[in-house]
Amino acid sequence: MADEIELKLELTHDAAARIEASGLLSGDPRRVAQISTYFDTPGRALAKAGFSLRIRRAGRKHVQTIKAAGEGAAGLFVRSEWERAVRDDNPVLDCTTPLPTLLGEAVDAVAPIFEVRIDRHEWIVEHDASTIEIVLDRGEVIAGDRRSPVCEIELELKSGDPAALFALARRIDARSEERRVG
């Protein structure tokens, strides 16, 4: 288990294009097509308890992530996370996570709820003596016959001061607005 510190910002597709064209994100991004399947019980026991469970596929790689609700304000999240490689799109719910204890017999009812298909662009930047991973996601959420577009940028602190996330977010916000103002 590890704690992650991240800041997520929703964007329009136009704002995302302005940020990419601004020069703020130097170098070629690492590009990854991802499919994330989110799981819960029919009664949404995980969500009600403040947990999320997903399996993310990128190529042949499958990674299961369980996140606990944590403290969050102004888009900044600090929360516990359990991550492991898995063989396929089936969750591994064993004693290495709190879910079997939390769910009891309902652990057998865990099933896919929705899917997120993303075209991800990733950069690692140094900002204010901190190392930050910047991820720009464009795609859609799919639940049954329903679809909804997604466009967001996520800043995850890899090392350094969390204040650097907000400083970088302000620079990104300014770049996303530059060409709209006049």
Coordinates of C-alpha atoms in Angstrom, one line a residue:
M1 CA 0.0 0.0 0.0
A2 CA 1.2 3.5 -0.8
D3 CA -0.3 7.0 -0.6
E4 CA -0.6 9.1 -3.7
I5 CA -0.9 12.8 -4.0
E6 CA -2.6 14.0 -7.2
L7 CA -4.5 16.9 -8.6
K8 CA -7.2 16.3 -11.2
L9 CA -8.6 19.0 -13.5
E10 CA -11.4 18.6 -16.0
L11 CA -10.8 20.2 -19.4
T12 CA -12.6 20.9 -22.6
H13 CA -11.0 19.3 -25.7
D14 CA -10.1 22.8 -26.9
A15 CA -8.3 23.6 -23.7
A16 CA -6.4 20.4 -23.8
A17 CA -5.2 21.2 -27.4
R18 CA -4.1 24.7 -26.2
I19 CA -2.1 23.2 -23.4
E20 CA -0.3 20.7 -25.7
A21 CA 0.4 23.5 -28.2
S22 CA 1.6 26.0 -25.6
G23 CA 5.1 24.5 -25.1
L24 CA 4.6 24.1 -21.4
L25 CA 4.8 20.3 -21.8
S26 CA 8.2 19.9 -23.5
G27 CA 9.3 16.8 -25.3
D28 CA 7.3 14.0 -26.8
P29 CA 4.8 12.4 -24.4
R30 CA 4.7 8.8 -23.8
R31 CA 1.4 7.7 -25.5
V32 CA -0.7 4.8 -24.2
A33 CA -4.1 3.5 -25.2
Q34 CA -5.8 2.3 -22.0
I35 CA -9.0 0.5 -21.1
S36 CA -10.0 0.6 -17.4
T37 CA -12.8 -1.6 -16.1
Y38 CA -14.3 -0.5 -12.8
F39 CA -15.9 -3.1 -10.5
D40 CA -18.4 -3.1 -7.6
T41 CA -21.2 -5.2 -6.2
P42 CA -24.8 -4.8 -7.5
G43 CA -25.5 -2.8 -4.3
R44 CA -22.4 -0.6 -4.8
A45 CA -20.9 -1.8 -1.5
L46 CA -17.4 -0.6 -2.5
A47 CA -18.4 2.9 -3.5
K48 CA -20.5 3.2 -0.3
A49 CA -17.5 2.2 1.8
G50 CA -15.3 4.7 -0.1
F51 CA -13.3 2.3 -2.3
S52 CA -12.8 1.9 -6.0
L53 CA -11.5 -1.2 -7.8
R54 CA -10.3 -1.2 -11.4
I55 CA -8.3 -3.2 -13.8
R56 CA -6.4 -1.1 -16.3
R57 CA -5.2 -2.7 -19.6
A58 CA -2.5 -1.2 -21.7
G59 CA -1.3 -3.6 -24.4
R60 CA -0.9 -7.0 -22.7
K61 CA -0.3 -5.5 -19.3
H62 CA -3.1 -5.6 -16.7
V63 CA -2.8 -3.7 -13.4
Q64 CA -5.4 -3.9 -10.6
T65 CA -5.8 -0.8 -8.5
I66 CA -7.8 -0.4 -5.3
K67 CA -8.1 3.1 -3.9
A68 CA -9.6 4.2 -0.6
A69 CA -11.4 7.5 -0.3
G70 CA -9.0 10.0 1.2
E71 CA -8.9 13.6 2.1
G72 CA -9.6 15.8 -0.9
A73 CA -10.0 19.5 -1.4
A74 CA -9.9 21.7 -4.5
G75 CA -9.2 18.6 -6.7
L76 CA -6.2 17.5 -4.6
F77 CA -6.4 13.9 -3.3
V78 CA -4.3 12.0 -0.8
R79 CA -5.5 8.4 -0.5
S80 CA -4.3 4.9 0.2
E81 CA -3.8 2.7 -2.9
W82 CA -3.1 -1.0 -3.5
E83 CA -1.7 -1.9 -6.9
R84 CA -0.6 -5.2 -8.4
A85 CA -0.2 -6.8 -11.7
V86 CA -2.9 -9.3 -12.6
R87 CA -3.2 -11.9 -15.4
D88 CA -6.4 -10.7 -17.0
D89 CA -9.6 -8.6 -16.5
N90 CA -10.6 -10.6 -13.4
P91 CA -10.0 -9.0 -10.0
V92 CA -7.8 -10.7 -7.5
L93 CA -9.5 -10.1 -4.1
D94 CA -7.2 -11.7 -1.5
C95 CA -5.8 -10.9 1.9
T96 CA -3.3 -8.4 0.4
T97 CA -6.2 -5.8 0.3
P98 CA -9.0 -4.8 2.7
L99 CA -11.7 -5.8 0.3
P100 CA -12.4 -9.4 1.4
T101 CA -12.8 -8.3 5.0
L102 CA -14.9 -5.3 4.0
L103 CA -17.2 -7.2 1.7
G104 CA -17.4 -10.6 3.4
E105 CA -19.5 -13.0 1.3
A106 CA -20.4 -10.2 -1.1
V107 CA -16.9 -10.4 -2.5
D108 CA -18.2 -13.0 -4.9
A109 CA -20.7 -10.5 -6.3
V110 CA -18.0 -8.1 -7.5
A111 CA -18.6 -7.5 -11.2
P112 CA -17.8 -4.9 -13.9
I113 CA -19.8 -1.7 -13.6
F114 CA -18.4 0.6 -16.3
E115 CA -15.4 1.0 -18.6
V116 CA -13.2 4.0 -19.5
R117 CA -11.4 4.0 -22.8
I118 CA -8.6 6.6 -22.9
D119 CA -5.9 7.9 -25.2
R120 CA -3.3 8.9 -22.6
H121 CA -0.3 11.3 -23.0
E122 CA 2.3 11.3 -20.1
W123 CA 5.1 13.6 -19.3
I124 CA 7.5 13.8 -16.3
V125 CA 8.5 17.3 -15.4
E126 CA 10.6 19.1 -12.8
H127 CA 8.7 22.0 -11.3
D128 CA 9.6 24.0 -8.1
A129 CA 12.2 21.3 -7.1
S130 CA 9.5 18.6 -7.4
T131 CA 9.0 15.8 -9.8
I132 CA 5.5 15.7 -11.2
E133 CA 3.9 13.2 -13.6
I134 CA 1.5 15.0 -16.0
V135 CA -1.2 12.9 -17.6
L136 CA -3.6 14.2 -20.3
D137 CA -6.5 11.8 -20.9
R138 CA -9.0 12.0 -23.7
G139 CA -11.6 9.3 -24.2
E140 CA -15.0 8.1 -23.0
V141 CA -16.8 6.4 -20.2
I142 CA -19.0 3.5 -21.3
A143 CA -21.8 2.0 -19.1
G144 CA -24.1 -0.3 -21.0
D145 CA -25.5 1.7 -23.9
R146 CA -24.5 5.1 -22.4
R147 CA -21.4 7.0 -23.3
S148 CA -19.9 10.2 -21.9
P149 CA -16.7 12.0 -23.1
V150 CA -13.8 12.4 -20.8
C151 CA -11.0 15.0 -21.0
E152 CA -8.9 15.7 -17.9
I153 CA -5.4 16.4 -16.8
E154 CA -3.9 14.8 -13.8
L155 CA -0.8 16.0 -11.9
E156 CA 0.7 13.4 -9.6
L157 CA 3.5 14.2 -7.2
K158 CA 6.3 11.7 -7.5
S159 CA 8.7 13.6 -5.2
G160 CA 8.8 17.1 -3.6
D161 CA 6.3 19.5 -2.2
P162 CA 2.6 19.2 -2.8
A163 CA 2.4 23.0 -3.3
A164 CA 4.2 22.5 -6.6
L165 CA 1.1 20.7 -7.9
F166 CA -0.9 23.9 -7.4
A167 CA 1.8 26.1 -8.9
L168 CA 2.0 24.0 -12.0
A169 CA -1.8 23.8 -12.2
R170 CA -2.0 27.6 -12.2
R171 CA 0.5 27.7 -15.1
I172 CA -1.5 25.1 -17.0
D173 CA -4.7 27.0 -16.4
A174 CA -3.2 30.2 -17.7
R175 CA -2.0 28.4 -20.9
S176 CA -5.4 26.8 -21.4
E177 CA -7.0 30.2 -21.4
E178 CA -4.4 32.2 -23.4
R179 CA -5.9 32.0 -26.9
R180 CA -9.5 32.3 -25.6
V181 CA -8.9 35.8 -24.2
G182 CA -9.0 38.2 -27.1

